[in-house]
Amino acid sequence: MLLWLLLGILIGAGAMLMVVRPEIKVAWFDWIILFFAVVFVVLGIANYIGSMEELEPRQAWFTLVTFGLPGLILAAIVAVRIVRNRVPA
Amino acid sequence: MPSNLTRREFFKDMGLLSMGAATVAALGPIEAFGESWSDKAGIAPRPPWVRSVDQPTVEIDWEQIYRFDERNTVRRGWSKYLDEETFTRVSADFRNNAAERNRQGLPGYSTRDIALYRASGIGATQSFLGPTNVATPEEINVARWEGTPEENSEMIRAALRAFGAATVGFVELDENTEKLIYGIDPDGKELIFTDEPVAEETETTRTIPREARYVITWTIQMSQEGMTRSPTPLGAATTAMSYAVNRAVQSRLQGFLRGIGYYGLGEAETNALGISPAFGVLAGLGEMSRLNRMITPEYGPMVRVFKMLTNLPVAPTRPIDAGIMNFCKDCMTCATYCPSNSLSTSKEPSYETQGDWSRGGIKTWYENSITCRNYWAEVGTNCGICFAVCPFSVKDRALIHQMVKGTIGTTTIFNSAFADISRRLYLPNPAGEPQKDTEEWWSLDFSEFGIDSTQGHGDA
């Protein structure tokens, strides 16, 4: 439970930062991509933890990579776009 | 993604993607929505992909069905199907090979593994008429319990859960389902229906009053962590344990029914009275499968199924379609991993049996029970590999299982892929070997009985 609380705080803080900092410009479709990135990463983590509890480490790593990697790639796309479109302070 | 993509273009693309997804979905039998959820009276609420249906997914020809003599199964009639010399040899193997493998130092055959297996079968006794040490309402001068069939189903489900059952369902006997009660019990006693209101047992017969029209059927969970150590005594311990647990569950239910003013007629011994998977399938506890056993949506095949006749009116539960039988057509994992090649590898089920140990009359995947039982003799214990390797034999801690089961219950197009992934992830060892380390089992921190009793239930 503590993990999910910390993850929620982290995601919320990140989103807040992107909204309030004027030099960070996020297009509307970046938000949609980020939403899917977060869903994939959370699914990857949830399945990793669940499979480890089931004593199935192969399944755990498989689901972490299967869900987590696309999530990270989507997040990276948005990160690159944000860096490129950054407004100088 | 181009940064000049407009909102209009974005949603247009999303619309095209949705249409594509809908087309793919239409290729499979999409039925997840629009049909009723499974019955809640006497059965735990289930997700929408477990659909209640009017007829079970297995085809039944009731004309071919007759009241079977249980002694024709290989469980009791092994010697009937072998010549005397072979039977003498394999029955000696069955008695001696566990000890022989212990001396060879094979994993899962240590002295403590064998002791665990033998001790797991110790437990309560069971009988057709049940214990009489619970007072009837008449004996303590209180009113007999009266409830609607729906209330009674819910009550029995709650009682059985408290006694140790996993899932519970109900069937009302009619001229067809009555044929699923054995003609002859394993001990040779004839099972006779009678118009008299009192059940009786003699030296040669057991009489069942026709007022006992209701079948209560339930499952007892087995431990996945135990069974994945099959085929060894360590792996077989969970089977022995679930039968032992049930002997107490059955007696408690008979005592409970007596205590509210009714009666329950149970199995006089293991697998007696009637065909458990048949009642389980009709009551919606699961679907028939390539194992020629029942697979449940909650625990896969990792259950034992039991039944009892009662005169307490209960509301029947309906069969289910969770995509399990369709999945079996594409999967084949159990048949591939069966070391004695006893399971059918035909894609489609058939009415054709492989021997007189099966009664026939249902369109399923009939097994070769002789090669199966002879393999038990070879390994000196009961096998269970087919249960252990089934893709449905998973615990439910990871979300992925609900996602996969939901997809299987909705469409058939991913079945082969799911089966393949399951084999790659869960089955690292070749057929005939335990899929997990047998020594490691002794250091695990298990929940009671090695099962997760919250699995498949909302009110943990």
Coordinates of C-alpha atoms in Angstrom, one line a residue:
Chain A
M1 CA 0.0 0.0 0.0
L2 CA 2.9 2.4 0.9
L3 CA 4.3 1.8 -2.6
W4 CA 1.1 2.8 -4.3
L5 CA 0.8 5.9 -2.1
L6 CA 4.4 7.0 -2.9
L7 CA 3.8 6.3 -6.6
G8 CA 0.6 8.4 -6.5
I9 CA 2.4 11.3 -4.8
L10 CA 5.2 11.0 -7.4
I11 CA 2.8 11.0 -10.4
G12 CA 0.7 13.8 -8.9
A13 CA 3.7 16.0 -8.2
G14 CA 5.0 15.4 -11.7
A15 CA 1.7 16.4 -13.3
M16 CA 1.5 19.5 -11.0
L17 CA 5.0 20.6 -12.1
M18 CA 4.1 20.3 -15.7
V19 CA 1.0 22.4 -15.2
V20 CA 2.5 25.2 -13.1
R21 CA 5.9 25.7 -14.6
P22 CA 5.6 28.2 -17.5
E23 CA 8.7 26.9 -19.4
I24 CA 7.2 23.5 -19.7
K25 CA 4.8 23.3 -22.7
V26 CA 2.6 20.2 -23.0
A27 CA 0.4 19.6 -26.0
W28 CA -3.1 18.1 -25.4
F29 CA -2.1 14.8 -27.0
D30 CA 1.0 14.7 -24.8
W31 CA -1.3 14.4 -21.8
I32 CA -3.1 11.4 -23.5
I33 CA 0.2 9.7 -24.2
L34 CA 1.3 10.3 -20.6
F35 CA -1.9 8.8 -19.3
F36 CA -1.2 5.6 -21.3
A37 CA 2.4 5.7 -20.1
V38 CA 1.3 5.8 -16.5
V39 CA -1.2 3.1 -17.0
F40 CA 1.4 0.8 -18.6
V41 CA 4.0 1.4 -15.9
V42 CA 1.5 0.9 -13.1
L43 CA 0.3 -2.3 -14.7
G44 CA 3.9 -3.5 -15.0
I45 CA 4.7 -2.8 -11.4
A46 CA 1.4 -4.3 -10.1
N47 CA 1.9 -7.5 -12.1
Y48 CA 5.5 -7.7 -11.1
I49 CA 4.6 -7.5 -7.4
G50 CA 1.6 -9.9 -7.8
S51 CA 3.6 -12.5 -9.7
M52 CA 6.5 -12.3 -7.1
E53 CA 3.9 -13.0 -4.4
E54 CA 2.8 -16.0 -6.5
L55 CA 6.4 -17.2 -6.4
E56 CA 6.5 -16.9 -10.2
P57 CA 9.7 -14.8 -10.9
R58 CA 9.7 -15.5 -14.7
Q59 CA 6.1 -14.3 -15.0
A60 CA 7.0 -11.3 -12.9
W61 CA 9.9 -10.1 -15.1
F62 CA 7.9 -10.9 -18.2
T63 CA 5.0 -8.7 -17.2
L64 CA 7.3 -6.0 -15.9
V65 CA 9.0 -5.7 -19.3
T66 CA 5.9 -6.3 -21.4
F67 CA 3.9 -3.5 -19.7
G68 CA 6.7 -1.3 -18.3
L69 CA 8.8 -0.9 -21.4
P70 CA 6.1 0.5 -23.6
G71 CA 5.1 2.8 -20.7
L72 CA 8.7 4.0 -20.4
I73 CA 9.0 4.5 -24.2
L74 CA 5.8 6.6 -24.3
A75 CA 7.0 8.6 -21.3
A76 CA 10.3 9.2 -23.0
I77 CA 8.6 10.4 -26.2
V78 CA 6.7 13.0 -24.2
A79 CA 9.9 13.9 -22.3
V80 CA 11.9 14.5 -25.5
R81 CA 9.0 16.6 -26.9
I82 CA 8.9 18.7 -23.7
V83 CA 12.7 19.3 -23.8
R84 CA 12.6 20.3 -27.4
N85 CA 9.6 22.6 -27.0
R86 CA 10.9 24.2 -23.8
V87 CA 10.4 27.9 -23.6
P88 CA 13.5 29.7 -22.4
A89 CA 13.0 31.3 -19.0
Chain B
M1 CA 4.2 12.0 -33.6
P2 CA 4.0 15.2 -35.6
S3 CA 3.5 18.2 -33.4
N4 CA 1.2 19.8 -35.9
L5 CA -1.3 17.0 -35.5
T6 CA -4.7 18.6 -34.8
R7 CA -7.2 17.5 -32.3
R8 CA -9.6 16.7 -35.2
E9 CA -7.0 14.4 -36.9
F10 CA -6.1 12.8 -33.5
F11 CA -9.7 11.8 -32.8
K12 CA -10.2 10.6 -36.4
D13 CA -7.2 8.3 -36.0
M14 CA -8.5 7.1 -32.6
G15 CA -11.8 6.4 -34.3
L16 CA -10.1 4.3 -37.0
L17 CA -8.2 2.4 -34.3
S18 CA -11.4 1.7 -32.4
M19 CA -13.1 0.4 -35.6
G20 CA -10.1 -1.9 -36.2
A21 CA -10.3 -3.2 -32.6
A22 CA -14.0 -3.8 -33.0
T23 CA -13.5 -5.8 -36.2
V24 CA -10.8 -8.0 -34.6
A25 CA -13.1 -8.6 -31.6
A26 CA -16.0 -9.5 -33.9
L27 CA -13.9 -12.4 -35.3
G28 CA -14.3 -14.2 -32.0
P29 CA -17.4 -15.1 -30.1
I30 CA -17.8 -11.8 -28.2
E31 CA -20.6 -12.3 -25.7
A32 CA -19.2 -10.6 -22.6
F33 CA -21.9 -8.0 -22.4
G34 CA -25.7 -8.3 -22.6
E35 CA -26.0 -11.7 -20.9
S36 CA -26.7 -12.3 -17.2
W37 CA -24.0 -12.6 -14.6
S38 CA -23.6 -16.0 -13.0
D39 CA -26.2 -16.8 -10.3
K40 CA -25.5 -15.4 -7.0
A41 CA -27.8 -17.7 -5.0
G42 CA -25.4 -20.2 -3.6
I43 CA -22.4 -19.3 -5.7
A44 CA -20.0 -16.4 -5.2
P45 CA -20.5 -13.4 -7.4
R46 CA -18.3 -13.7 -10.5
P47 CA -16.9 -11.3 -13.1
P48 CA -19.0 -10.7 -16.3
W49 CA -17.0 -13.0 -18.5
V50 CA -18.3 -16.0 -16.5
R51 CA -21.7 -16.1 -18.1
S52 CA -24.7 -18.1 -17.0
V53 CA -26.1 -20.2 -19.8
D54 CA -29.0 -22.6 -20.2
Q55 CA -27.0 -25.6 -21.3
P56 CA -23.4 -26.5 -20.3
T57 CA -20.7 -25.9 -22.9
V58 CA -20.2 -29.7 -23.1
E59 CA -22.7 -31.5 -25.3
I60 CA -24.7 -34.2 -23.5
D61 CA -26.7 -37.1 -25.2
W62 CA -29.0 -38.0 -22.3
E63 CA -30.2 -41.0 -24.3
Q64 CA -26.8 -42.6 -24.0
I65 CA -26.4 -41.9 -20.3
Y66 CA -27.2 -44.7 -17.8
R67 CA -26.5 -45.2 -14.2
F68 CA -22.9 -46.3 -14.2
D69 CA -21.3 -49.0 -12.0
E70 CA -18.5 -47.1 -10.2
R71 CA -16.5 -50.4 -10.1
N72 CA -16.0 -50.0 -13.8
T73 CA -13.8 -47.0 -13.4
V74 CA -10.1 -47.6 -13.3
R75 CA -10.0 -46.3 -9.7
R76 CA -11.8 -49.5 -8.6
G77 CA -11.6 -51.7 -11.6
W78 CA -7.9 -51.5 -12.6
S79 CA -7.5 -55.3 -12.6
K80 CA -10.5 -55.7 -15.0
Y81 CA -8.6 -54.1 -17.8
L82 CA -5.2 -55.9 -17.5
D83 CA -4.1 -59.5 -17.7
E84 CA -3.2 -61.0 -14.3
E85 CA 0.5 -60.9 -14.8
T86 CA 0.6 -57.2 -15.8
F87 CA -1.8 -56.3 -13.0
T88 CA 0.4 -58.2 -10.4
R89 CA 3.5 -56.3 -11.7
V90 CA 2.0 -52.8 -11.8
S91 CA 0.2 -53.1 -8.5
A92 CA 3.5 -54.2 -6.9
D93 CA 5.2 -51.2 -8.6
F94 CA 2.5 -48.9 -7.2
R95 CA 3.2 -50.2 -3.7
N96 CA 7.0 -50.2 -3.9
N97 CA 8.2 -47.6 -6.4
A98 CA 8.0 -44.6 -4.0
A99 CA 10.4 -46.3 -1.7
E100 CA 12.6 -47.4 -4.6
R101 CA 12.8 -43.9 -5.9
N102 CA 13.6 -42.7 -2.3
R103 CA 16.6 -45.1 -2.3
Q104 CA 17.6 -43.7 -5.7
G105 CA 17.6 -40.2 -4.2
L106 CA 15.1 -38.7 -6.7
P107 CA 13.7 -35.3 -5.9
G108 CA 10.3 -35.3 -4.2
Y109 CA 10.8 -38.8 -2.9
S110 CA 12.6 -38.0 0.3
T111 CA 11.5 -39.8 3.5
R112 CA 9.8 -36.5 4.6
D113 CA 8.0 -36.1 1.3
I114 CA 6.6 -39.7 1.5
A115 CA 5.6 -39.1 5.1
L116 CA 3.8 -35.9 4.2
Y117 CA 1.8 -37.6 1.5
R118 CA 0.8 -40.5 3.7
A119 CA -0.1 -38.2 6.6
S120 CA -2.1 -35.8 4.5
G121 CA -4.8 -38.4 3.9
I122 CA -5.5 -38.8 7.6
G123 CA -8.8 -37.2 8.7
A124 CA -12.4 -37.6 9.5
T125 CA -14.5 -40.6 8.4
Q126 CA -17.4 -40.3 6.0
S127 CA -20.6 -42.2 5.4
F128 CA -23.8 -42.2 3.3
L129 CA -26.2 -41.4 6.1
G130 CA -23.8 -39.1 8.1
P131 CA -23.3 -38.5 11.8
T132 CA -26.2 -38.6 14.2
N133 CA -24.6 -36.7 17.1
V134 CA -26.2 -33.4 16.1
A135 CA -29.6 -33.0 17.7
T136 CA -32.6 -32.6 15.4
P137 CA -35.0 -29.7 16.0
E138 CA -37.5 -32.2 17.3
E139 CA -35.0 -33.5 19.8
I140 CA -34.4 -30.1 21.4
N141 CA -38.1 -29.0 20.9
V142 CA -37.5 -26.1 18.4
A143 CA -39.1 -25.4 15.0
R144 CA -37.6 -27.0 11.9
W145 CA -35.8 -24.4 9.6
E146 CA -38.1 -23.2 6.9
G147 CA -36.9 -21.0 4.0
T148 CA -37.4 -20.4 0.4
P149 CA -35.2 -22.4 -2.0
E150 CA -33.2 -19.2 -2.7
E151 CA -32.7 -18.6 1.1
N152 CA -31.7 -22.2 1.5
S153 CA -29.1 -22.0 -1.2
E154 CA -27.6 -19.0 0.3
M155 CA -27.6 -20.6 3.7
I156 CA -26.0 -23.8 2.5
R157 CA -23.3 -21.8 0.6
A158 CA -22.5 -19.9 3.8
A159 CA -22.3 -23.0 5.9
L160 CA -20.2 -24.9 3.4
R161 CA -17.8 -22.0 3.1
A162 CA -17.5 -22.0 6.8
F163 CA -16.8 -25.7 6.8
G164 CA -14.0 -25.4 4.3
A165 CA -15.5 -25.5 0.8
A166 CA -14.5 -23.1 -2.0
T167 CA -17.4 -22.8 -4.3
V168 CA -21.0 -24.2 -4.1
G169 CA -23.7 -25.0 -6.6
F170 CA -27.0 -26.8 -6.8
V171 CA -28.8 -29.2 -9.2
E172 CA -32.3 -30.5 -9.0
L173 CA -32.6 -34.1 -10.0
D174 CA -34.9 -35.0 -13.0
E175 CA -35.2 -38.1 -15.1
N176 CA -31.9 -37.2 -16.9
T177 CA -29.7 -36.0 -14.0
E178 CA -30.9 -38.9 -11.9
K179 CA -28.8 -41.0 -14.2
L180 CA -25.6 -39.3 -12.9
I181 CA -26.1 -41.1 -9.5
Y182 CA -24.2 -44.4 -9.7
G183 CA -26.2 -47.6 -10.0
I184 CA -23.6 -49.4 -7.9
D185 CA -21.3 -47.7 -5.4
P186 CA -17.5 -48.5 -5.2
D187 CA -18.1 -51.0 -2.4
G188 CA -20.6 -53.0 -4.5
K189 CA -23.8 -51.7 -2.7
E190 CA -26.7 -50.9 -5.1
L191 CA -28.0 -47.4 -5.0
I192 CA -31.8 -47.6 -5.2
F193 CA -34.3 -44.7 -5.4
T194 CA -37.4 -45.3 -3.3
D195 CA -40.8 -43.6 -2.7
E196 CA -40.3 -44.2 1.0
P197 CA -39.4 -41.1 3.0
V198 CA -36.5 -42.6 4.9
A199 CA -33.0 -43.3 3.6
E200 CA -31.5 -46.6 4.6
E201 CA -28.3 -48.6 4.3
T202 CA -28.1 -52.4 4.4
E203 CA -25.4 -54.9 3.7
T204 CA -26.1 -54.8 0.0
T205 CA -28.1 -51.6 -0.7
R206 CA -28.4 -47.9 -0.1
T207 CA -31.8 -46.4 -0.6
I208 CA -32.4 -42.8 -1.7
P209 CA -35.8 -41.3 -1.0
R210 CA -37.2 -39.6 -4.1
E211 CA -37.9 -36.5 -1.9
A212 CA -34.1 -36.1 -1.8
R213 CA -34.3 -34.4 -5.2
Y214 CA -31.6 -31.8 -4.6
V215 CA -27.9 -32.1 -5.2
I216 CA -25.5 -29.8 -3.3
T217 CA -22.2 -29.8 -5.1
W218 CA -19.0 -28.0 -4.0
T219 CA -15.3 -27.7 -4.6
I220 CA -12.4 -28.0 -2.2
Q221 CA -9.2 -26.2 -3.2
M222 CA -5.9 -27.8 -3.8
S223 CA -2.5 -26.2 -3.4
Q224 CA -0.9 -25.0 -6.7
E225 CA 2.5 -24.9 -5.0
G226 CA 2.1 -28.5 -3.9
M227 CA 0.7 -29.8 -7.2
T228 CA 3.5 -28.2 -9.3
R229 CA 5.8 -30.7 -7.6
S230 CA 4.0 -33.6 -9.3
P231 CA 4.6 -36.4 -10.1
T232 CA 6.0 -37.1 -6.6
P233 CA 4.6 -37.9 -3.2
L234 CA 5.2 -34.3 -2.3
G235 CA 3.0 -33.2 -5.3
A236 CA 0.4 -35.8 -4.5
A237 CA 0.0 -34.7 -0.8
T238 CA -2.4 -31.9 -1.7
T239 CA -4.8 -34.3 -3.4
A240 CA -4.8 -36.6 -0.4
M241 CA -5.3 -33.5 1.9
S242 CA -8.3 -32.2 -0.1
Y243 CA -10.0 -35.6 0.1
A244 CA -9.3 -35.7 3.9
V245 CA -10.6 -32.1 4.3
N246 CA -13.7 -33.1 2.5
R247 CA -14.5 -36.0 4.7
A248 CA -14.9 -33.5 7.5
V249 CA -16.8 -31.0 5.3
Q250 CA -19.2 -33.7 4.2
S251 CA -19.9 -34.9 7.8
R252 CA -20.3 -31.3 9.0
L253 CA -22.8 -30.6 6.2
Q254 CA -24.8 -33.7 7.1
G255 CA -24.7 -32.7 10.7
F256 CA -25.9 -29.2 9.8
L257 CA -28.8 -30.5 7.6
R258 CA -29.8 -32.8 10.5
G259 CA -29.7 -29.9 12.9
I260 CA -32.1 -27.8 10.9
G261 CA -34.5 -30.7 10.4
Y262 CA -33.5 -32.2 7.0
Y263 CA -31.0 -34.9 5.9
G264 CA -28.0 -35.2 3.6
L265 CA -26.9 -38.3 1.8
G266 CA -23.2 -38.3 1.2
E267 CA -20.4 -40.3 -0.4
A268 CA -19.9 -43.5 1.5
E269 CA -16.3 -43.4 0.5
T270 CA -14.2 -41.3 -1.9
N271 CA -15.8 -40.7 -5.2
A272 CA -19.0 -42.7 -4.3
L273 CA -22.7 -41.8 -4.9
G274 CA -22.4 -40.1 -8.3
I275 CA -20.3 -38.4 -10.9
S276 CA -18.9 -35.3 -9.2
P277 CA -17.6 -33.3 -12.2
A278 CA -21.0 -33.8 -14.0
F279 CA -22.9 -32.2 -11.1
G280 CA -20.3 -29.5 -10.8
V281 CA -20.6 -28.6 -14.5
L282 CA -24.4 -28.7 -14.4
A283 CA -24.4 -26.4 -11.3
G284 CA -22.0 -23.9 -13.0
L285 CA -19.0 -24.5 -10.8
G286 CA -16.9 -24.9 -13.9
E287 CA -16.7 -26.4 -17.4
M288 CA -15.7 -29.7 -18.8
S289 CA -12.2 -29.8 -20.3
R290 CA -9.5 -31.7 -22.1
L291 CA -8.6 -33.3 -18.8
N292 CA -12.0 -34.9 -18.9
R293 CA -12.4 -33.2 -15.5
M294 CA -14.0 -29.9 -14.5
I295 CA -12.0 -26.7 -14.7
T296 CA -13.3 -23.8 -12.6
P297 CA -12.9 -20.1 -13.5
E298 CA -11.5 -19.4 -10.0
Y299 CA -9.0 -22.1 -9.5
G300 CA -8.7 -23.9 -12.8
P301 CA -8.6 -27.7 -12.2
M302 CA -7.0 -27.2 -8.8
V303 CA -10.0 -28.5 -6.9
R304 CA -11.7 -31.7 -6.0
V305 CA -15.5 -31.8 -6.6
F306 CA -18.0 -33.3 -4.2
K307 CA -21.8 -33.7 -3.9
M308 CA -24.6 -34.6 -1.5
L309 CA -28.3 -35.4 -2.0
T310 CA -30.7 -33.6 0.3
N311 CA -34.5 -33.1 0.9
L312 CA -33.9 -29.4 1.7
P313 CA -35.3 -27.5 -1.3
V314 CA -32.6 -25.4 -2.9
A315 CA -32.6 -23.2 -5.9
P316 CA -30.6 -24.7 -8.8
T317 CA -27.7 -22.7 -10.2
R318 CA -27.1 -22.6 -13.9
P319 CA -24.2 -23.9 -16.0
I320 CA -21.5 -21.4 -17.1
D321 CA -19.6 -20.4 -20.2
A322 CA -16.2 -18.8 -19.3
G323 CA -14.5 -19.8 -22.6
I324 CA -12.8 -22.7 -20.9
M325 CA -13.9 -25.5 -23.1
N326 CA -13.1 -23.4 -26.2
F327 CA -9.6 -22.7 -24.7
C328 CA -9.0 -26.4 -24.3
K329 CA -9.5 -26.9 -28.1
D330 CA -6.5 -24.7 -28.8
C331 CA -4.3 -25.3 -25.7
M332 CA -3.2 -29.0 -25.5
T333 CA -0.7 -28.2 -22.7
C334 CA -2.0 -31.0 -20.5
A335 CA -1.9 -33.6 -23.3
T336 CA 1.6 -32.5 -24.4
Y337 CA 3.0 -32.7 -20.8
C338 CA 1.2 -36.0 -19.9
P339 CA 4.2 -38.4 -19.6
S340 CA 2.0 -41.4 -20.4
N341 CA 0.2 -39.8 -23.4
S342 CA -3.1 -40.6 -21.8
L343 CA -4.9 -37.4 -22.8
S344 CA -6.5 -36.8 -26.1
T345 CA -4.7 -34.6 -28.6
S346 CA -7.7 -34.2 -30.9
K347 CA -8.7 -30.6 -31.3
E348 CA -12.4 -31.3 -31.0
P349 CA -14.1 -33.3 -28.3
S350 CA -15.8 -36.6 -29.2
Y351 CA -18.5 -39.0 -28.0
E352 CA -16.1 -41.9 -28.6
T353 CA -14.7 -43.4 -25.3
Q354 CA -11.3 -45.1 -25.1
G355 CA -12.5 -47.9 -23.0
D356 CA -15.2 -49.3 -20.7
W357 CA -13.9 -47.3 -17.8
S358 CA -15.8 -44.3 -19.3
R359 CA -19.6 -44.5 -19.6
G360 CA -19.8 -42.1 -22.6
G361 CA -22.8 -40.0 -23.5
I362 CA -21.0 -36.7 -23.3
K363 CA -18.9 -35.1 -26.0
T364 CA -15.6 -34.6 -24.3
W365 CA -11.9 -35.6 -24.5
Y366 CA -11.9 -39.2 -23.1
E367 CA -8.7 -40.3 -21.5
N368 CA -6.9 -43.6 -21.5
S369 CA -7.3 -44.3 -17.8
I370 CA -5.2 -47.5 -18.0
T371 CA -2.0 -45.9 -19.3
C372 CA -2.6 -43.1 -16.8
R373 CA -3.0 -45.5 -13.8
N374 CA 0.0 -47.6 -15.0
Y375 CA 2.1 -44.4 -14.9
W376 CA 1.0 -43.9 -11.3
A377 CA 2.5 -47.3 -10.6
E378 CA 5.7 -46.4 -12.4
V379 CA 6.2 -43.3 -10.2
G380 CA 4.8 -45.0 -7.1
T381 CA 2.2 -42.3 -6.4
N382 CA -0.6 -40.4 -8.0
C383 CA 0.5 -38.1 -10.8
G384 CA -1.4 -34.8 -11.2
I385 CA 0.9 -33.3 -13.9
C386 CA -2.1 -32.5 -16.1
F387 CA -3.6 -30.4 -13.3
A388 CA -0.3 -28.8 -12.5
V389 CA 0.5 -27.6 -16.0
C390 CA -2.9 -26.3 -16.9
P391 CA -2.8 -22.6 -17.7
F392 CA -5.8 -22.1 -15.5
S393 CA -3.9 -23.4 -12.5
V394 CA -2.8 -20.0 -11.4
K395 CA -3.0 -18.0 -8.3
D396 CA -4.8 -14.6 -8.5
R397 CA -2.4 -12.1 -7.0
A398 CA -1.3 -10.7 -10.4
L399 CA -3.8 -8.6 -12.3
I400 CA -2.7 -10.3 -15.6
H401 CA -4.6 -13.4 -14.8
Q402 CA -8.0 -11.6 -14.6
M403 CA -7.1 -9.8 -17.9
V404 CA -6.2 -13.1 -19.6
K405 CA -9.2 -15.0 -18.2
G406 CA -11.5 -12.1 -19.2
T407 CA -10.1 -12.2 -22.8
I408 CA -10.5 -16.0 -23.0
G409 CA -14.1 -15.6 -21.8
T410 CA -14.7 -13.0 -24.5
T411 CA -12.9 -14.2 -27.6
T412 CA -11.1 -17.3 -28.8
I413 CA -8.6 -15.6 -31.1
F414 CA -5.8 -15.2 -28.5
N415 CA -6.2 -18.7 -27.0
S416 CA -3.2 -20.4 -28.8
A417 CA -0.9 -17.4 -27.9
F418 CA -2.0 -17.4 -24.3
A419 CA -1.3 -21.2 -24.1
D420 CA 2.1 -20.8 -25.6
I421 CA 3.1 -17.9 -23.3
S422 CA 1.9 -19.9 -20.3
R423 CA 4.1 -22.9 -21.2
R424 CA 7.1 -20.6 -21.7
L425 CA 6.6 -18.8 -18.4
Y426 CA 5.4 -21.5 -16.0
L427 CA 6.8 -24.7 -17.3
P428 CA 10.6 -24.6 -17.3
N429 CA 11.1 -28.4 -17.0
P430 CA 10.3 -31.2 -19.5
A431 CA 7.2 -33.5 -19.2
G432 CA 7.4 -36.0 -16.4
E433 CA 9.5 -33.8 -14.1
P434 CA 8.3 -31.5 -11.3
Q435 CA 8.0 -27.9 -12.5
K436 CA 9.4 -26.5 -9.3
D437 CA 12.1 -27.4 -6.8
T438 CA 10.8 -30.0 -4.3
E439 CA 13.4 -29.1 -1.6
E440 CA 12.4 -25.4 -1.8
W441 CA 8.8 -26.3 -0.9
W442 CA 9.9 -27.1 2.6
S443 CA 11.1 -23.6 3.2
L444 CA 8.1 -21.7 1.9
D445 CA 5.9 -19.6 4.2
F446 CA 2.5 -21.0 3.3
S447 CA -1.0 -20.0 4.2
E448 CA -3.1 -22.7 5.8
F449 CA -3.4 -25.9 3.7
G450 CA -1.2 -24.2 1.1
I451 CA -4.2 -22.5 -0.5
D452 CA -5.4 -18.9 -0.7
S453 CA -8.9 -19.1 0.7
T454 CA -9.6 -15.5 -0.4
Q455 CA -9.1 -16.4 -4.1
G456 CA -12.3 -16.0 -6.0
H457 CA -14.3 -14.4 -3.2
G458 CA -15.2 -10.8 -2.5
D459 CA -15.8 -10.9 1.2
A460 CA -12.4 -12.2 2.4

